[in-house]
Coordinates of C-alpha atoms and ligand atoms in Angstrom, one line a residue:
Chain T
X1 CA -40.8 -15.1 20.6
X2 CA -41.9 -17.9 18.5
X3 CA -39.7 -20.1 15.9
X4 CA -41.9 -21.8 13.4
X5 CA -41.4 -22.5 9.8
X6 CA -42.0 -19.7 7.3
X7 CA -46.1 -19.8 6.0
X8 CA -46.4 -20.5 2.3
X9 CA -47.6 -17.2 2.0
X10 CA -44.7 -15.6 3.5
X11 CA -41.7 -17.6 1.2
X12 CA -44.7 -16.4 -1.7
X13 CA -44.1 -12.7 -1.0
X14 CA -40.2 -12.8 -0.5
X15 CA -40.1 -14.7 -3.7
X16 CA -42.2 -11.9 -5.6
X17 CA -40.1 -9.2 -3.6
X18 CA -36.8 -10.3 -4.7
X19 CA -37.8 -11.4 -8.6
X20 CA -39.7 -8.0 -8.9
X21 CA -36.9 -5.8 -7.4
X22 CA -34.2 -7.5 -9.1
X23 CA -35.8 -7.9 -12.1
X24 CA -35.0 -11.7 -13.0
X25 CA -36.9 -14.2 -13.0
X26 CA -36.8 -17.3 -11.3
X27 CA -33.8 -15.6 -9.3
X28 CA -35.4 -16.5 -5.9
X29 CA -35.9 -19.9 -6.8
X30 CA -32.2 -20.3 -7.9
X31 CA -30.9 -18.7 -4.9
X32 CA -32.7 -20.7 -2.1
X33 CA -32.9 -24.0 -3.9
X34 CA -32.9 -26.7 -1.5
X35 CA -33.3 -24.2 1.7
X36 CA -36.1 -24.0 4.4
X37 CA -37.2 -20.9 5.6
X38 CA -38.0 -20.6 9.0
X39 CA -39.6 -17.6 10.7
X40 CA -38.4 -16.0 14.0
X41 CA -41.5 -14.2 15.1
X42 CA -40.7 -11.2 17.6
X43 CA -41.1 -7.5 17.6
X44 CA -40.9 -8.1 13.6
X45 CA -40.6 -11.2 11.9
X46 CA -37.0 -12.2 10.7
X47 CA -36.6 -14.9 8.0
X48 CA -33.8 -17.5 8.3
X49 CA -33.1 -20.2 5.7
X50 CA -31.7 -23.7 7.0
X51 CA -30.5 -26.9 4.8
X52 CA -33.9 -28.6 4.1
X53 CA -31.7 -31.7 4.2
X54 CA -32.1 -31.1 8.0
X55 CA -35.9 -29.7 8.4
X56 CA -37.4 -32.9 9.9
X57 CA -34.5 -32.4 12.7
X58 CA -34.6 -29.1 13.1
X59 CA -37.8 -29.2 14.1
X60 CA -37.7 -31.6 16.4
X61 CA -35.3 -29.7 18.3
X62 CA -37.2 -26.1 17.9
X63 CA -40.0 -28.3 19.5
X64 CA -37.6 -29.2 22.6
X65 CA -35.7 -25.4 23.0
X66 CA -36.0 -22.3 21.8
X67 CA -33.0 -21.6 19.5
X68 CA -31.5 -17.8 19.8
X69 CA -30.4 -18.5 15.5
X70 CA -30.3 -20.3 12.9
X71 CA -28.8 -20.8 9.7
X72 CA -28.3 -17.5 8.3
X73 CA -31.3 -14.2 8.2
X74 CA -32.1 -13.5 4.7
X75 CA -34.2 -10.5 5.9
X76 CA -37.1 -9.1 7.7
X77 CA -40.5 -8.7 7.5
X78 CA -42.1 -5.3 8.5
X79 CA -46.2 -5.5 8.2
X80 CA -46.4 -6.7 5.0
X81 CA -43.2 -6.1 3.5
X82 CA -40.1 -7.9 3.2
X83 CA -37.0 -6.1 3.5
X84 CA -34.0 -8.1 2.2
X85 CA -30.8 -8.0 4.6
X86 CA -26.9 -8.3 3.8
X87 CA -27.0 -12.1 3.8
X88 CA -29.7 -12.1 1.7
X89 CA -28.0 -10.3 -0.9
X90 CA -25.1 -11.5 -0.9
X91 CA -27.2 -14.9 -1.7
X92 CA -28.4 -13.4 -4.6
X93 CA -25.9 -11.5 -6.1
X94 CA -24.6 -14.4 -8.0
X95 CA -26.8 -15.2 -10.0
X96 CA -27.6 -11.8 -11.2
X97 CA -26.3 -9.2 -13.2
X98 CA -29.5 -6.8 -13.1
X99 CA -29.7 -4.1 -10.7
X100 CA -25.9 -4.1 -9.9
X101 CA -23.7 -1.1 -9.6
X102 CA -19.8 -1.5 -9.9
X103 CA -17.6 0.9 -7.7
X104 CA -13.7 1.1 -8.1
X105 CA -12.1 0.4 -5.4
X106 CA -11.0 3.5 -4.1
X107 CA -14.6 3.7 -2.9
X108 CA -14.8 0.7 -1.5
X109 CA -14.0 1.0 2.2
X110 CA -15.9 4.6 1.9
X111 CA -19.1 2.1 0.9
X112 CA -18.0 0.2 3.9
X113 CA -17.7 3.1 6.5
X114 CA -21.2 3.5 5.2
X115 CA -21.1 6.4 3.0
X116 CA -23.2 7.4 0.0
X117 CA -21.9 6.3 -3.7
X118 CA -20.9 8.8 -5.7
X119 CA -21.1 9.4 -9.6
X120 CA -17.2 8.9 -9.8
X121 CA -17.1 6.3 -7.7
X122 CA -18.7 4.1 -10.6
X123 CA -16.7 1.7 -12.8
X124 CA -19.7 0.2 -14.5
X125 CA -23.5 0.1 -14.0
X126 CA -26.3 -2.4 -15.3
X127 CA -28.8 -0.7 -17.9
X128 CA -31.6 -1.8 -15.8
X129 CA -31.9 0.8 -13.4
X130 CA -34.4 2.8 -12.5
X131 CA -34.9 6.1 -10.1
X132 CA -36.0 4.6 -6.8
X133 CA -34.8 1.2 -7.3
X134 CA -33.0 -1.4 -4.9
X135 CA -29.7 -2.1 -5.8
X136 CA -26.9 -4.2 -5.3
X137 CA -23.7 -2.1 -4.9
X138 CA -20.1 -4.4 -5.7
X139 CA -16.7 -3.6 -6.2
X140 CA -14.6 -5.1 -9.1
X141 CA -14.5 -9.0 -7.8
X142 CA -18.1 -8.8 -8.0
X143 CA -18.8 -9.1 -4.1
X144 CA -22.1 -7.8 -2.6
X145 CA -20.7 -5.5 -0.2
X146 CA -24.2 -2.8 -0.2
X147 CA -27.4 -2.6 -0.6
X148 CA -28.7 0.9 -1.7
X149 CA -31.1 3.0 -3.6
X150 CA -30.8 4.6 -7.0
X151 CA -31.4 8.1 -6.6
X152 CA -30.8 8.7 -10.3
X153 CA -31.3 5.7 -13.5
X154 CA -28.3 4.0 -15.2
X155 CA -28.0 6.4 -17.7
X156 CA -27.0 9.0 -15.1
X157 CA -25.3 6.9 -12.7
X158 CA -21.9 7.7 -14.5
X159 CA -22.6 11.1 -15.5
X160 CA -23.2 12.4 -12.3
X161 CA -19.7 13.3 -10.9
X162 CA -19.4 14.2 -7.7
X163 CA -23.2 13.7 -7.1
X164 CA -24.5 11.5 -5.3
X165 CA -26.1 8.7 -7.3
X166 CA -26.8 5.8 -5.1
X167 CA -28.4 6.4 -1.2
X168 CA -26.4 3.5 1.4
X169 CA -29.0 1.5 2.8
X170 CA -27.3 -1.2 4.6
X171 CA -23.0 -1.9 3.8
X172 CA -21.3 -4.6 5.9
X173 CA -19.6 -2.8 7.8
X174 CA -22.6 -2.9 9.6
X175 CA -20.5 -6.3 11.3
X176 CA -17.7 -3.8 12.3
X177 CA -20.2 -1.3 13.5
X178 CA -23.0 -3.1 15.2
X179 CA -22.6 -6.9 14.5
X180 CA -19.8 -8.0 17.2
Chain D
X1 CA -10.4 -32.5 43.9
X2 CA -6.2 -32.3 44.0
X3 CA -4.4 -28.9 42.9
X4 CA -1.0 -30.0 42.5
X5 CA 1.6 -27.6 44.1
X6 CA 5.3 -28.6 45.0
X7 CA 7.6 -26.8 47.1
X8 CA 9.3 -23.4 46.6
X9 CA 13.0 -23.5 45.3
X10 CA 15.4 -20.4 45.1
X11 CA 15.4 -21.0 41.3
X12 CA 10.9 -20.6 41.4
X13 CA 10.9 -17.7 43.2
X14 CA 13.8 -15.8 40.8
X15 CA 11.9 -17.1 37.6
X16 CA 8.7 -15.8 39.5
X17 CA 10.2 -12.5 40.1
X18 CA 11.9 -12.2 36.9
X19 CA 8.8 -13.2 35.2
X20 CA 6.2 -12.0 36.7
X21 CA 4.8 -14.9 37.6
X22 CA 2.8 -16.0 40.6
X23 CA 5.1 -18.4 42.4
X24 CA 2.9 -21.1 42.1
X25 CA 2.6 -21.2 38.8
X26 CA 6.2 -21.4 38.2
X27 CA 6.9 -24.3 40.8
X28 CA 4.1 -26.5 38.9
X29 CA 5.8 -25.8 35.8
X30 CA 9.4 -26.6 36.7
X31 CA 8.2 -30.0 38.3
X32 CA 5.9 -30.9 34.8
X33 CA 8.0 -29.7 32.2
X34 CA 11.7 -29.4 33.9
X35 CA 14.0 -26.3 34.2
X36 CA 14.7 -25.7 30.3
X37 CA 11.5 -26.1 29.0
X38 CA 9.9 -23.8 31.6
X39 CA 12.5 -21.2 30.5
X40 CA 11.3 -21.8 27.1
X41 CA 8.0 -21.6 27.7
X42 CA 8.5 -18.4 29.7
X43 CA 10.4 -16.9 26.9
X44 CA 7.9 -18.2 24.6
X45 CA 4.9 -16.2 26.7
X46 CA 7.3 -13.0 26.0
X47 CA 6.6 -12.8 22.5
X48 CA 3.7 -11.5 20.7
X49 CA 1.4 -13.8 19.2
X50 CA 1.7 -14.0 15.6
X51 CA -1.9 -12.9 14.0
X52 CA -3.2 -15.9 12.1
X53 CA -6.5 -16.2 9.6
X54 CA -8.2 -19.4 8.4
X55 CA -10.2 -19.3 5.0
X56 CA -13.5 -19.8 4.5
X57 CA -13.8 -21.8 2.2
X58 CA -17.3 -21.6 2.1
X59 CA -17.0 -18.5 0.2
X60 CA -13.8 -18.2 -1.3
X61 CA -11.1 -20.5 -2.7
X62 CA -7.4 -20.4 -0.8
X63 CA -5.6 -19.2 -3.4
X64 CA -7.8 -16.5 -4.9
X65 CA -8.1 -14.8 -1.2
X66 CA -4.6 -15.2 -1.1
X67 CA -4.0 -13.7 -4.3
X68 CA -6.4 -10.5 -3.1
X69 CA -4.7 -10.1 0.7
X70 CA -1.1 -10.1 -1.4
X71 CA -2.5 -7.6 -3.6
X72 CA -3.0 -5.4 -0.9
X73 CA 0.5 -5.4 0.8
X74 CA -0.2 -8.6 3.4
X75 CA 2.4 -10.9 3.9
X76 CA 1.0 -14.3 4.4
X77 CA 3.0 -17.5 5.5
X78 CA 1.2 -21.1 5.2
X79 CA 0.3 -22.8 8.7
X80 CA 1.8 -26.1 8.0
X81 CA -0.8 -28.4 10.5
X82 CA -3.8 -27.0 8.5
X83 CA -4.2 -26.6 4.8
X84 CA -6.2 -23.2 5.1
X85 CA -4.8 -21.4 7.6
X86 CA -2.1 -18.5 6.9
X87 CA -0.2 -16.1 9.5
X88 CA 0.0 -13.1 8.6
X89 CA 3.6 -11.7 8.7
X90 CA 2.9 -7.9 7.6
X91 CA -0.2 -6.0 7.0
X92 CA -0.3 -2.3 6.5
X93 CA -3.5 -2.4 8.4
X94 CA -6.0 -4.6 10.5
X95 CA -6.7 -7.6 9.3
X96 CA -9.6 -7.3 11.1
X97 CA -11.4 -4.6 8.8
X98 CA -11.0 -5.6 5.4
X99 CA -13.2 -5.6 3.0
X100 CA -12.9 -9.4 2.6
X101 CA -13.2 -9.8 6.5
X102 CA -16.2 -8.1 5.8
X103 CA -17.6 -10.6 3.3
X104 CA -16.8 -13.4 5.1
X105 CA -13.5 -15.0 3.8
X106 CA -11.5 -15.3 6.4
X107 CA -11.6 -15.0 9.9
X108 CA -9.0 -15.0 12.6
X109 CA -8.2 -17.9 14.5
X110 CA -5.1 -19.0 16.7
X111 CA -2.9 -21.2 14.5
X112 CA -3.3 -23.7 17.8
X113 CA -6.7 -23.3 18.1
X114 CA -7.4 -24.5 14.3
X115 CA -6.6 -28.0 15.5
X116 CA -9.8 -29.1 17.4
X117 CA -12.2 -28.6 14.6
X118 CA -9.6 -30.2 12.8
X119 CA -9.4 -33.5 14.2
X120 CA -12.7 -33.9 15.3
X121 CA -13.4 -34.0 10.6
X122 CA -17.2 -33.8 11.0
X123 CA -18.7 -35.5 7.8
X124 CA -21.4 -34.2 6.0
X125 CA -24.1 -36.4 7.2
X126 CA -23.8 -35.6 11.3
X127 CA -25.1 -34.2 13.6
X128 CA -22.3 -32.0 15.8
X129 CA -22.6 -30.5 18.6
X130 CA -20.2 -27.4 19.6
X131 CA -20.6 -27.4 23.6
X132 CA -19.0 -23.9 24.4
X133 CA -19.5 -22.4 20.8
X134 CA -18.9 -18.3 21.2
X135 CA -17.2 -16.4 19.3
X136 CA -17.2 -18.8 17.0
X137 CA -14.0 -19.6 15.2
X138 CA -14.4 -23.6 15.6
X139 CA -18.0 -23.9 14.6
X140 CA -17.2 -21.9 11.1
X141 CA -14.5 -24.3 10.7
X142 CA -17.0 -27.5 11.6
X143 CA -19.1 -25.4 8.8
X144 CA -16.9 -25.4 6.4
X145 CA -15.4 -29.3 6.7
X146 CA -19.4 -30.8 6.7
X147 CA -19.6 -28.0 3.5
X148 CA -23.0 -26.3 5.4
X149 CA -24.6 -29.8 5.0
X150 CA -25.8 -31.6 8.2
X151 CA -26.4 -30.0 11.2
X152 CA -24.1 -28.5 13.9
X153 CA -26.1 -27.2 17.5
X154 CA -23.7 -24.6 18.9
X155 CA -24.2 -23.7 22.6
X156 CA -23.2 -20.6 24.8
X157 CA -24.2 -19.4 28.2
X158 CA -23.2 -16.0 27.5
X159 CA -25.6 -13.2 25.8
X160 CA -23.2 -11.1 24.7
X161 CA -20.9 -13.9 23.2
X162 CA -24.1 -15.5 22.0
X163 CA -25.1 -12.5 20.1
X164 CA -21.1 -12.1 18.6
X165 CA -21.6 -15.8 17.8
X166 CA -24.3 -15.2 16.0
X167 CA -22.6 -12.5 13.9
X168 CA -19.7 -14.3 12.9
X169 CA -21.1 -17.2 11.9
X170 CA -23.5 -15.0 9.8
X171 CA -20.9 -13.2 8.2
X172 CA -19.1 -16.5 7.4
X173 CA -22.3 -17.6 5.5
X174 CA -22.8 -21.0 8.2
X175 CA -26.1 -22.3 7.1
X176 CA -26.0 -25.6 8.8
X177 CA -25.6 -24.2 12.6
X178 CA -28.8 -23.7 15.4
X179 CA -27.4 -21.5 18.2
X180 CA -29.2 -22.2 21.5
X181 CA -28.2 -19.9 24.2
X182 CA -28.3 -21.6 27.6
X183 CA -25.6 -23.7 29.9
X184 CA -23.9 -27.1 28.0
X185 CA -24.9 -28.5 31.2
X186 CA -28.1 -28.6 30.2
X187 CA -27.5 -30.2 27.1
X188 CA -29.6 -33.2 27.5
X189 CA -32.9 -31.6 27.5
X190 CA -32.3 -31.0 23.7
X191 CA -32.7 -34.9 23.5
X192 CA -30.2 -35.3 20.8
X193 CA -27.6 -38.1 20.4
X194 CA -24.7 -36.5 18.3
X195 CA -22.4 -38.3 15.9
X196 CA -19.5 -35.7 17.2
X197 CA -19.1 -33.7 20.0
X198 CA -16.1 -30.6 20.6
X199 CA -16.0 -29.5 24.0
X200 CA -13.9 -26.7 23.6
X201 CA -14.1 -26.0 27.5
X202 CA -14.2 -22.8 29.4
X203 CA -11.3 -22.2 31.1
X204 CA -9.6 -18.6 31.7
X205 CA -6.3 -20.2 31.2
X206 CA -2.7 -19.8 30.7
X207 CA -2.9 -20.6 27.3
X208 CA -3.9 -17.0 26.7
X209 CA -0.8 -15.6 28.6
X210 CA 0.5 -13.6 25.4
X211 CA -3.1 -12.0 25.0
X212 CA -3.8 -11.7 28.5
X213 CA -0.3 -10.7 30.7
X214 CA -2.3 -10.6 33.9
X215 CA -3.2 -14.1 33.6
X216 CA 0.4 -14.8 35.1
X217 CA -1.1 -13.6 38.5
X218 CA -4.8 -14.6 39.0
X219 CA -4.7 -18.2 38.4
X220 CA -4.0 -19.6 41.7
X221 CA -5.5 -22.5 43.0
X222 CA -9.1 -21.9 43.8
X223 CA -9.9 -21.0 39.6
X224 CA -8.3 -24.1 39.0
X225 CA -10.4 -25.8 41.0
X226 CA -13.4 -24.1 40.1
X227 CA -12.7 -24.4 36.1
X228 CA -12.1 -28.2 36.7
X229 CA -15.2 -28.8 38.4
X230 CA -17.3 -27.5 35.6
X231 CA -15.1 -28.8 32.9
X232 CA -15.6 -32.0 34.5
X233 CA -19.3 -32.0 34.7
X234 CA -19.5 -30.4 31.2
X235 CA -17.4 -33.6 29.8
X236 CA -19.7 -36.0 31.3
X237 CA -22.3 -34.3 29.8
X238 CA -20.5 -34.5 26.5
X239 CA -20.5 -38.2 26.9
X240 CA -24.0 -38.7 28.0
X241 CA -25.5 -37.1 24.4
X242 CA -23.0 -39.1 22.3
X243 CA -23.9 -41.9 19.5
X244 CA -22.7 -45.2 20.5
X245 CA -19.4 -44.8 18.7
X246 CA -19.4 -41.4 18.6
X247 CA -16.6 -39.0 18.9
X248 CA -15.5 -36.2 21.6
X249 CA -12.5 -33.9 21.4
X250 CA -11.6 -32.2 24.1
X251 CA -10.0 -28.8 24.0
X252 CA -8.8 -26.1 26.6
X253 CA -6.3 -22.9 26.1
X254 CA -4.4 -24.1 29.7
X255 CA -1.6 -26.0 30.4
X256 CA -2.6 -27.7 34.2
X257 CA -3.0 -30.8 34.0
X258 CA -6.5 -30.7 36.5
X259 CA -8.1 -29.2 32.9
X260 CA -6.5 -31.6 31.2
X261 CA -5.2 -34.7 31.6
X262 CA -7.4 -35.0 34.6
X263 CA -10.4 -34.7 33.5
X264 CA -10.0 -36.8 30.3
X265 CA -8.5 -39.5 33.0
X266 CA -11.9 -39.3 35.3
X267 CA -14.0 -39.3 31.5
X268 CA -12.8 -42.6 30.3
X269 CA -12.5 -44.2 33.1
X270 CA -16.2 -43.7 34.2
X271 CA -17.5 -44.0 31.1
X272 CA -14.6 -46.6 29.5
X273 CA -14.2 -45.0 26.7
X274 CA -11.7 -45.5 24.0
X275 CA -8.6 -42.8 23.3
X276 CA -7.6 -42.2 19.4
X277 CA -4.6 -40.5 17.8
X278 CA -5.3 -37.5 16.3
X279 CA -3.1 -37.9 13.7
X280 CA -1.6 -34.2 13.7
X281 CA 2.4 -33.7 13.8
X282 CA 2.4 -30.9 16.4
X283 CA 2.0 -30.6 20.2
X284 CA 3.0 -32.4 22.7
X285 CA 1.8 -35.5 24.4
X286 CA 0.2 -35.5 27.3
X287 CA 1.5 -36.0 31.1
X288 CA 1.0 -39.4 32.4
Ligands
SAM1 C1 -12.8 -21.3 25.1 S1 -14.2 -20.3 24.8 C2 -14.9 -21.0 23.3 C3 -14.2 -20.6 22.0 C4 -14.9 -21.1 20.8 N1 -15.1 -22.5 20.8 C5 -14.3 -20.6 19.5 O1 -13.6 -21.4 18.9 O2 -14.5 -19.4 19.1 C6 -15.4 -21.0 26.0 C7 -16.8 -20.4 25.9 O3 -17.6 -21.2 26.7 C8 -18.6 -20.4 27.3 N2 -19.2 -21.0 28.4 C9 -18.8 -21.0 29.7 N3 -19.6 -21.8 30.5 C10 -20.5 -22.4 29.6 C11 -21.6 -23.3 29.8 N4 -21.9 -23.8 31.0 N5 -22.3 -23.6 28.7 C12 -22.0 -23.1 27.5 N6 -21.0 -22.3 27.3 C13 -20.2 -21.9 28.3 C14 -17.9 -19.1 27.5 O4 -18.8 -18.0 27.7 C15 -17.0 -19.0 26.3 O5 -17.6 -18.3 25.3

């Protein structure tokens, strides 16, 4: 294992991941404003952000130990491609309004056990969707609690009924389930 | 090292029995604390713990997760020794498993064990070291007083509790935290002089009682010796990686004085170091 900071080429290609698949710009640069991003190089390559406040400490001390964490894993690399995690998300969700798919409440610990969204389970959906797309599933306070994948656009989000309309990729109950 | 033990009295071995106490634990705490507050403290190891949370305020104010938890049928009650914790009185389902647990707003936390973090008020600008760090209850709290700004190096021996560690403190949204897993006795060769320091020592203790029953039998005198021995090398290791002026709380979940008062005695003696109030309402003070 190997703890370094992030390349400039890496932070380049999580920045273009996140503004492409999210659809607003400058929405990386907003989110991680004042944060270093350090790499954790293992089987894959897992990206942790730490107050840049701190960098010149931290590493001094990554130079002395190997740390088994740090600050908190925005995601992972696999090859080429960056896969954004929970805490990523939820880093991001605030300052975006794209991409976002409102579920009513009754859904929500379903969402959290890890199930699918349904059409009904919908309260509201952002006009940006597309089929395929990376979304950000919250419920009615606006809290990142999924992130899944449109299997339909916006237009037919609501329409679909008892359809499934938006694949689970990763809820947090993942902490209940395999975080303790 | 001393294990302080006193002689058996017909009144030791009928709370023992009626109890369920090894014997020796009962005569130690009849000659500390006298006959009435041994009763009460008995009694007091009879009743179930009362679940408690702390917010996070790192994501979410007091009074809108308090708002949201009411909402959903849980009865809270204000801790009055720390302004964001809450017990919970009633909840028509685990606490543990809600979707704002899930998002990081809370966690749970002994009311007691909110104090440490507490008093030891790391400031934004330090550099704070959590000795025995896992799961991780006092280093989101160190988190959220700095407001995820300086730097706080948590430590754990364990894997498993390393990798729950890690978890929590990801869920809670800590930014400012490096988690090294390896022995607080090793601390030094991180070469770092901290501005703070909690120890919050291992120490299997009888503190835990109303979470752990069987504690009332295993604790005789040989894991009291042992837990003192490391405590007390762990302490001086606190001390060694401490700022000039720095501060060091101390913390354990037992009540015998060779975790306690003991080891704090042989720390500031060797090292002549200074005691300061903590400035909190509750507890008790120390044996002397
Ligand atoms: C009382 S618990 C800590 C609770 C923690 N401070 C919290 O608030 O969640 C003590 C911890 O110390 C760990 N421990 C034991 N020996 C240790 C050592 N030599 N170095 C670091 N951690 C140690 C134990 O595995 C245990 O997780």
């Amino acid at each position: 294992m190997k703890v370094e900071k992030a390349t400039s080429n890496e932070i380049e290609r999580i920045k273009k991941t996140i503004d492409q698949d999210f659809e607003e710009q400058g929405l990386f640069d907003k989110a991680f404003k004042d944060m270093e991003f350090v790499a954790v190089r293992g089987r894959w390559t897992e990206i942790f952000i730490f107050p840049k406040e701190n960098s010149e400490f931290l590493v001094n001390v990554l130079k002395r130990y190997l740390p088994y964490s740090l600050g908190i894993c925005i995601g992972e690399f696999h090859d080429k491609f960056f896969r954004i995690g929970l805490e990523g998300i939820y880093e991001i969700s605030k300052y975006t309004t794209k991409k976002k798919v409102w579920i009513i409440p009754k859904a929500e610990q379903l969402v959290l056990y890890g199930r699918d969204v349904f059409g009904s389970s919908v309260s509201r959906v952002c006009s940006y969707i597309k089929k395929n797309d990376r979304v950000i599933v919250v419920n009615e306070f606006d809290d990142p609690i999924a992130i899944g994948k449109a299997l339909v656009p916006s237009d037919e989000i609501k329409e679909a009924g008892n359809k499934v309309v938006i694949e689970n990729l990763l809820d947090r109950g993942w902490y209940l389930r395999k975080g303790r | 090292m001393q294990i302080f033990d006193y002689k058996s009295t017909d009144l030791s071995k009928q709370l023992a029995q009626e109890y369920g106490y090894d014997e020796f634990l009962i005569r130690r705490y009849l000659t500390f604390f006298g006959q009435e507050e041994t009763i009460q403290l008995l009694e007091a190891n009879e009743r179930p713990l009362k679940t408690s949370i702390l917010v996070n305020t790192l994501r979410i104010s007091v009074d809108s997760l308090k708002s949201r938890l009411e909402s959903k049928g849980i009865k809270l009650e204000k801790i009055p020794w720390i302004p964001n914790g809450f017990w919970v009185l009633e909840a028509p389902f685990s606490v543990g498993a809600t979707t704002e647990y899930l998002l990081g707003h809370y966690y749970l936390q002994e009311a007691a064990a909110m104090l440490p973090a507490f008093v030891l008020d790391p400031k934004q600008n330090e550099v704070v070291i959590d000795m025995c760090a896992a799961p991780g209850g006092k280093t989101i709290q160190l988190a959220q007083l700095m407001e995820n700004h300086g730097c706080i190096l948590a430590l754990e021996v364990d894997l498993r509790r390393t990798k729950a560690l890690r978890s929590n403190l990801s869920r809670c949204g800590v930014k400012n935290a490096i988690i090294f897993r390896m022995s607080a006795l090793d601390l030094t060769q991180l070469d770092v002089q901290a501005d703070k320091i909690l120890l919050d020592a291992p120490c299997t203790g009888e503190g835990v009682i109303r979470k752990d029953p069987t504690r009332k039998k295993s604790r005789g005198p040989p894991d009291i010796e042992f837990c003192s021995a490391l405590q007390t090398k762990l302490i001086d290791v606190a001390v060694n990686c401490l700022k000039e002026g720095g501060i060091l709380v101390y913390s354990t979940c037992s009540l015998a004085p060779e975790k306690n008062e003991l080891v704090i005695d042989y720390v500031i003696k060797k090292h002549n170091l200074k005691v300061l109030p903590t400035e909190i309402e509750v507890g008790e003070s120390a044996l002397t």
